[in-house]
PDB file of C-alpha atoms in Angstrom:
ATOM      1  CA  UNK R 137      25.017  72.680-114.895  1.00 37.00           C
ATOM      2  CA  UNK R 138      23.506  75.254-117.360  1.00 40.00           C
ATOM      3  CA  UNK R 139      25.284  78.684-116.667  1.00 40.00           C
ATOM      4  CA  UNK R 140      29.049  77.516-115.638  1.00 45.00           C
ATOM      5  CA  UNK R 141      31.461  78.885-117.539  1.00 57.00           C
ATOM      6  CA  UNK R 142      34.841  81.095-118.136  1.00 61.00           C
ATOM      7  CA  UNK R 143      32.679  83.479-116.062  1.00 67.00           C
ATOM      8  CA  UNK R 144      32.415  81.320-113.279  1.00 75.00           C
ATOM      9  CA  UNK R 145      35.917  80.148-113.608  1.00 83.00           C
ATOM     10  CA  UNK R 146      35.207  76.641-114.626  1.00 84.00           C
ATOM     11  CA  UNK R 147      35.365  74.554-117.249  1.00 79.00           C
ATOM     12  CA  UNK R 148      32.140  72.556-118.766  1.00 79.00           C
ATOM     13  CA  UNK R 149      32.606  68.599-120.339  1.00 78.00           C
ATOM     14  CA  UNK R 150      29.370  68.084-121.760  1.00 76.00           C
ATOM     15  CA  UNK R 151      27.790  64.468-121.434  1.00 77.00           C
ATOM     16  CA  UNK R 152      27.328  64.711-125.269  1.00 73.00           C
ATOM     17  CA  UNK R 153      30.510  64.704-125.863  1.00 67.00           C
ATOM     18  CA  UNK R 154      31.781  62.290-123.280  1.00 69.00           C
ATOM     19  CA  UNK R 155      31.845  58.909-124.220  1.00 72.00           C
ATOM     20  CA  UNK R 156      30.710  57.704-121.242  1.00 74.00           C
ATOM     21  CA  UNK R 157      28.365  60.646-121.049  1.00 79.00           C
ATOM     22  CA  UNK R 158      29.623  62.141-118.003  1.00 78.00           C
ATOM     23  CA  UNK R 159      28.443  65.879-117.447  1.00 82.00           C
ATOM     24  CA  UNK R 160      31.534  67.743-115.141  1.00 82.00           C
ATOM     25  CA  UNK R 161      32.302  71.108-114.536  1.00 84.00           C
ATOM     26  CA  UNK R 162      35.840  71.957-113.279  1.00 86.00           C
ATOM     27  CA  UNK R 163      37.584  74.551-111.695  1.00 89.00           C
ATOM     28  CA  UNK R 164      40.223  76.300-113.174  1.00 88.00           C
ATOM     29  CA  UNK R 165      42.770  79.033-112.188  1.00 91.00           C
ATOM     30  CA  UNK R 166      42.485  82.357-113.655  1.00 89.00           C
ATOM     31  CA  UNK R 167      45.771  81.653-115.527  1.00 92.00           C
ATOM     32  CA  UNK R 168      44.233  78.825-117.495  1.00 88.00           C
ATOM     33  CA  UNK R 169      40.674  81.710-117.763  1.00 84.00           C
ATOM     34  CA  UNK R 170      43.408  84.006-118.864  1.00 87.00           C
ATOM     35  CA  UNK R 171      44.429  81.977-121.783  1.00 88.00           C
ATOM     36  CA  UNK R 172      41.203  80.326-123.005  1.00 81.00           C
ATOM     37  CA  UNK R 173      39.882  83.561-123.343  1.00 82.00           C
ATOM     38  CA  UNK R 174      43.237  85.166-125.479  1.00 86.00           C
ATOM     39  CA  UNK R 175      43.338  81.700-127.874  1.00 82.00           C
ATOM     40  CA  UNK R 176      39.113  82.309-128.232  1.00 77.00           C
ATOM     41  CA  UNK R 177      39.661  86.107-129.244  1.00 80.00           C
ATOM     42  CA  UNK R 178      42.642  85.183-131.939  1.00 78.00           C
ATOM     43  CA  UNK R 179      40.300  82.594-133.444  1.00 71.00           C
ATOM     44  CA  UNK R 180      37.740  84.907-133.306  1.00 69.00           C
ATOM     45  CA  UNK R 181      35.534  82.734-131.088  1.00 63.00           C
ATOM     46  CA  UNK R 182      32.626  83.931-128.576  1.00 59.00           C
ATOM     47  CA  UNK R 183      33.620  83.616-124.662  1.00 59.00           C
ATOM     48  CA  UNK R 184      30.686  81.785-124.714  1.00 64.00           C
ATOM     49  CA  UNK R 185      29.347  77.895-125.942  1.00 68.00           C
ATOM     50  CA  UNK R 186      31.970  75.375-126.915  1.00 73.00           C
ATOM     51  CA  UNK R 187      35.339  75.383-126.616  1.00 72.00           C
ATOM     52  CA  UNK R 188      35.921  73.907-129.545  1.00 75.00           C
ATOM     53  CA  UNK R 189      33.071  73.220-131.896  1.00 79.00           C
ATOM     54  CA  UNK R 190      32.871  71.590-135.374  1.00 83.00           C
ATOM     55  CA  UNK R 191      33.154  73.992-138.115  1.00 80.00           C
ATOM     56  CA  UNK R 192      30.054  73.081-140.058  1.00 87.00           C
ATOM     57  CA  UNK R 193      27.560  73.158-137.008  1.00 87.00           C
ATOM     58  CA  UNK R 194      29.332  75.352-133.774  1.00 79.00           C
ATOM     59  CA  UNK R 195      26.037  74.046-131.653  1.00 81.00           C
ATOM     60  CA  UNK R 196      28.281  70.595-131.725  1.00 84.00           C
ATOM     61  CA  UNK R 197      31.265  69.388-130.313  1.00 81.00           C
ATOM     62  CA  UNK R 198      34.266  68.099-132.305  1.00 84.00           C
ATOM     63  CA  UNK R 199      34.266  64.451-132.909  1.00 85.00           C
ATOM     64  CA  UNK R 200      36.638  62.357-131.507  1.00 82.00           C
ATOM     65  CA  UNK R 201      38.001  61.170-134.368  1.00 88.00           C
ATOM     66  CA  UNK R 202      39.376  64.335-135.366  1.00 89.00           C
ATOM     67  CA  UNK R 203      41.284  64.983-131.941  1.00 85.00           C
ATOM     68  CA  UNK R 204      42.852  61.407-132.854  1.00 87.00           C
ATOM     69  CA  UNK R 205      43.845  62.984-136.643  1.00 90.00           C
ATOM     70  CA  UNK R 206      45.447  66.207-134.997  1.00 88.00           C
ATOM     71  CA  UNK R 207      47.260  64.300-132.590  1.00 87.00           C
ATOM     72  CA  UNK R 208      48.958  61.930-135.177  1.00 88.00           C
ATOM     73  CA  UNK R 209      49.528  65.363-137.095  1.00 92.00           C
ATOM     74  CA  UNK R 210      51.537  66.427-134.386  1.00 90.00           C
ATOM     75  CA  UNK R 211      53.269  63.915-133.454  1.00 88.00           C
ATOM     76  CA  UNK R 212      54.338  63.521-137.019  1.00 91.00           C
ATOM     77  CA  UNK R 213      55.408  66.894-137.564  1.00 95.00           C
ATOM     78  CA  UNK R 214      57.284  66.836-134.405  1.00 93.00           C
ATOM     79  CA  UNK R 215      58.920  63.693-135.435  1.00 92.00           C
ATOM     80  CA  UNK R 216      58.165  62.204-132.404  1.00 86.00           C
ATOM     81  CA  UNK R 217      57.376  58.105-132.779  1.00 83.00           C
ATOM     82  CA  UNK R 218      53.812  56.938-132.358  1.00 78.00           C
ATOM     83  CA  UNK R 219      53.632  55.884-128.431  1.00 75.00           C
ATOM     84  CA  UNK R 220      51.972  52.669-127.507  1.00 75.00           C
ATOM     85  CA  UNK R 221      48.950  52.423-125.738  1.00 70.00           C
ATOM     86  CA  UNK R 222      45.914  54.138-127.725  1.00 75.00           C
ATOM     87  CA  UNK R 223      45.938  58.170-128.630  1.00 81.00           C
ATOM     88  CA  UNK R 224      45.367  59.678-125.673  1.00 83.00           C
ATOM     89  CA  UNK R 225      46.177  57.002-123.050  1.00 85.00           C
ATOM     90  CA  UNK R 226      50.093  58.387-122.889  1.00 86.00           C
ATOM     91  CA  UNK R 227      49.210  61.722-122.168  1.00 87.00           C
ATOM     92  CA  UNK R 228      46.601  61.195-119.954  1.00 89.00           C
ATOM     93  CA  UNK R 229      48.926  59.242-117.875  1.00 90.00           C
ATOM     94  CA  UNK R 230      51.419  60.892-117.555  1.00 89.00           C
ATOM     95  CA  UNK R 231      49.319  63.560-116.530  1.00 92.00           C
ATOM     96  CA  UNK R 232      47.321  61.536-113.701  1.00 94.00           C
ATOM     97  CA  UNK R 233      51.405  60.326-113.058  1.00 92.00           C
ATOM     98  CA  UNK R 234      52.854  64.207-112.395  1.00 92.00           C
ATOM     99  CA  UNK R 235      49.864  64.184-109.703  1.00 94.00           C
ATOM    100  CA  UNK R 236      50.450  61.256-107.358  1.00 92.00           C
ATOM    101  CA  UNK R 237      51.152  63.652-104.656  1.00 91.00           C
ATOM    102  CA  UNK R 238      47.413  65.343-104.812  1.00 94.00           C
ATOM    103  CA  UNK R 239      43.853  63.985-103.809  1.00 95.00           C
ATOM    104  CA  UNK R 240      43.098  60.922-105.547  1.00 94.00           C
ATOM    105  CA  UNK R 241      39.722  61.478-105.783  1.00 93.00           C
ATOM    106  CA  UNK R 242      39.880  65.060-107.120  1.00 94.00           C
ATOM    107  CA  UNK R 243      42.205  64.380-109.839  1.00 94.00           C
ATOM    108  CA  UNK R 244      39.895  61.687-110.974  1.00 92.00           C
ATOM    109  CA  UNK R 245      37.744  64.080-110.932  1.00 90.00           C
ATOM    110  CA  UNK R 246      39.040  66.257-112.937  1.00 90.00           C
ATOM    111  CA  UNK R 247      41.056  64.119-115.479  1.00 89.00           C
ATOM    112  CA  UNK R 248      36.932  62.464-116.278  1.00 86.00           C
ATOM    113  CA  UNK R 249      37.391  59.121-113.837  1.00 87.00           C
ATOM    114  CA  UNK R 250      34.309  58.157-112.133  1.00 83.00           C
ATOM    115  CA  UNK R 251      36.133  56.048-109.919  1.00 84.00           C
ATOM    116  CA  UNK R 252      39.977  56.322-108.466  1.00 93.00           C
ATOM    117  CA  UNK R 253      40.015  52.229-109.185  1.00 93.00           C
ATOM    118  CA  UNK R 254      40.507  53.099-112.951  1.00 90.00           C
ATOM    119  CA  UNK R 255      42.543  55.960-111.989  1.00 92.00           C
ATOM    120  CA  UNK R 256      45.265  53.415-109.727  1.00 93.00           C
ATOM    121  CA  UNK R 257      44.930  50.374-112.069  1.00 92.00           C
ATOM    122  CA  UNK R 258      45.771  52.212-115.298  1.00 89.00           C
ATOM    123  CA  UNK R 259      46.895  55.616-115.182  1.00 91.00           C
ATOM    124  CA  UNK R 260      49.179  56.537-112.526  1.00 92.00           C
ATOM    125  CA  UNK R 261      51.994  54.260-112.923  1.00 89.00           C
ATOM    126  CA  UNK R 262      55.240  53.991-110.747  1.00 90.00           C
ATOM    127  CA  UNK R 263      58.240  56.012-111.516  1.00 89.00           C
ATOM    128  CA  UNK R 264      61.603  56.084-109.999  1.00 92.00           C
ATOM    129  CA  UNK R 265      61.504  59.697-108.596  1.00 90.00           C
ATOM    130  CA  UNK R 266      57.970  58.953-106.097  1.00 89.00           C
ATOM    131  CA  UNK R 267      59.327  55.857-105.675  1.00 91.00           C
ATOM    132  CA  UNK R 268      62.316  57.438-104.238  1.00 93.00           C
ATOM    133  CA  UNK R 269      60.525  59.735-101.999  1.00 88.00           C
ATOM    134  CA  UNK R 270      58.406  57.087-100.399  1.00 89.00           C
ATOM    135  CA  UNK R 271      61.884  55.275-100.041  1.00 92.00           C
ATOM    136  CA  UNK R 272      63.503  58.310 -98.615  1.00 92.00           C
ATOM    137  CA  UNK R 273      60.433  59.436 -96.445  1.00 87.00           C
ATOM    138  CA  UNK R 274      61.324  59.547 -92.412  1.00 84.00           C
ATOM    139  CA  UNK R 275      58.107  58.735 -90.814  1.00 74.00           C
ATOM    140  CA  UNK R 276      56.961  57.003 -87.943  1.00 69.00           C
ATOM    141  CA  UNK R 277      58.588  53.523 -87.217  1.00 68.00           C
ATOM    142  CA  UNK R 278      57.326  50.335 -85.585  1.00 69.00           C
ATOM    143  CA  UNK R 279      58.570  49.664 -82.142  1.00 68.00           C
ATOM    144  CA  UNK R 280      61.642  46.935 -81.922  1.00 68.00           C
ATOM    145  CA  UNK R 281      60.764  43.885 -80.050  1.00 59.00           C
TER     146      UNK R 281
END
């Protein structure tokens, strides 16, 4: 996928730094373009090449590991509690939650599933409000015998 880019409105996840090594490219709308490109310029980043590379070599990605360390920075200085269920897990589902109502397959997609399988099983999880709607939805209705 050598070429996509903010220029062709889509976002690159490199296998390398996947760690299932999955290589995706994903849309994105120009409001998302808008502000990569204004958070790049007040770094003082290129348009171009990673998003957010280490500081020592900017050919490489970040390591994981120091995602994990900013995360527990934030949540500490935000005095939020620790959630349960691994670093990222939380977020990511209640992401993959707030889109029950889309294409299954194209927000596995996007949120790096290969499958919807993992997608169902762990990540979109029940909540009272859907559960509501399918409750309170007037469709079709078997025939009374």
């Amino acid at each position: 996928m050598p070429g996509l880019g903010l220029e062709r409105k889509a976002v690159r996840w490199r296998a390398n730094a996947d760690k299932k090594r999955h290589d995706a490219a994903i849309p994105v709308p120009d409001a998302l373009i808008e502000e990569i490109r204004l958070i790049r310029i007040r770094l003082g980043g290129a348009l171009g090449g990673l998003m957010l590379p280490m500081e020592r070599d900017r050919e490489k990605p970040i390591r994981r590991e120091t995602f994990h360390k900013w995360l527990a920075q934030a949540e500490k200085a935000a005095e939020l509690p620790k959630l349960d269920g691994g670093m990222w897990h939380q977020p990511r589902r209640a992401w993959a939650s707030s889109r029950k109502h889309l294409s299954l397959s194209d927000a596995a997609a996007v949120g790096g599933w290969r499958d919807v399988k993992t997608l169902l099983r762990s990540y979109m999880v029940p909540d009272e409000d859907t559960i509501l709607a399918v409750m309170s939805e007037q469709g079709k209705r078997p025939a009374s015998s």
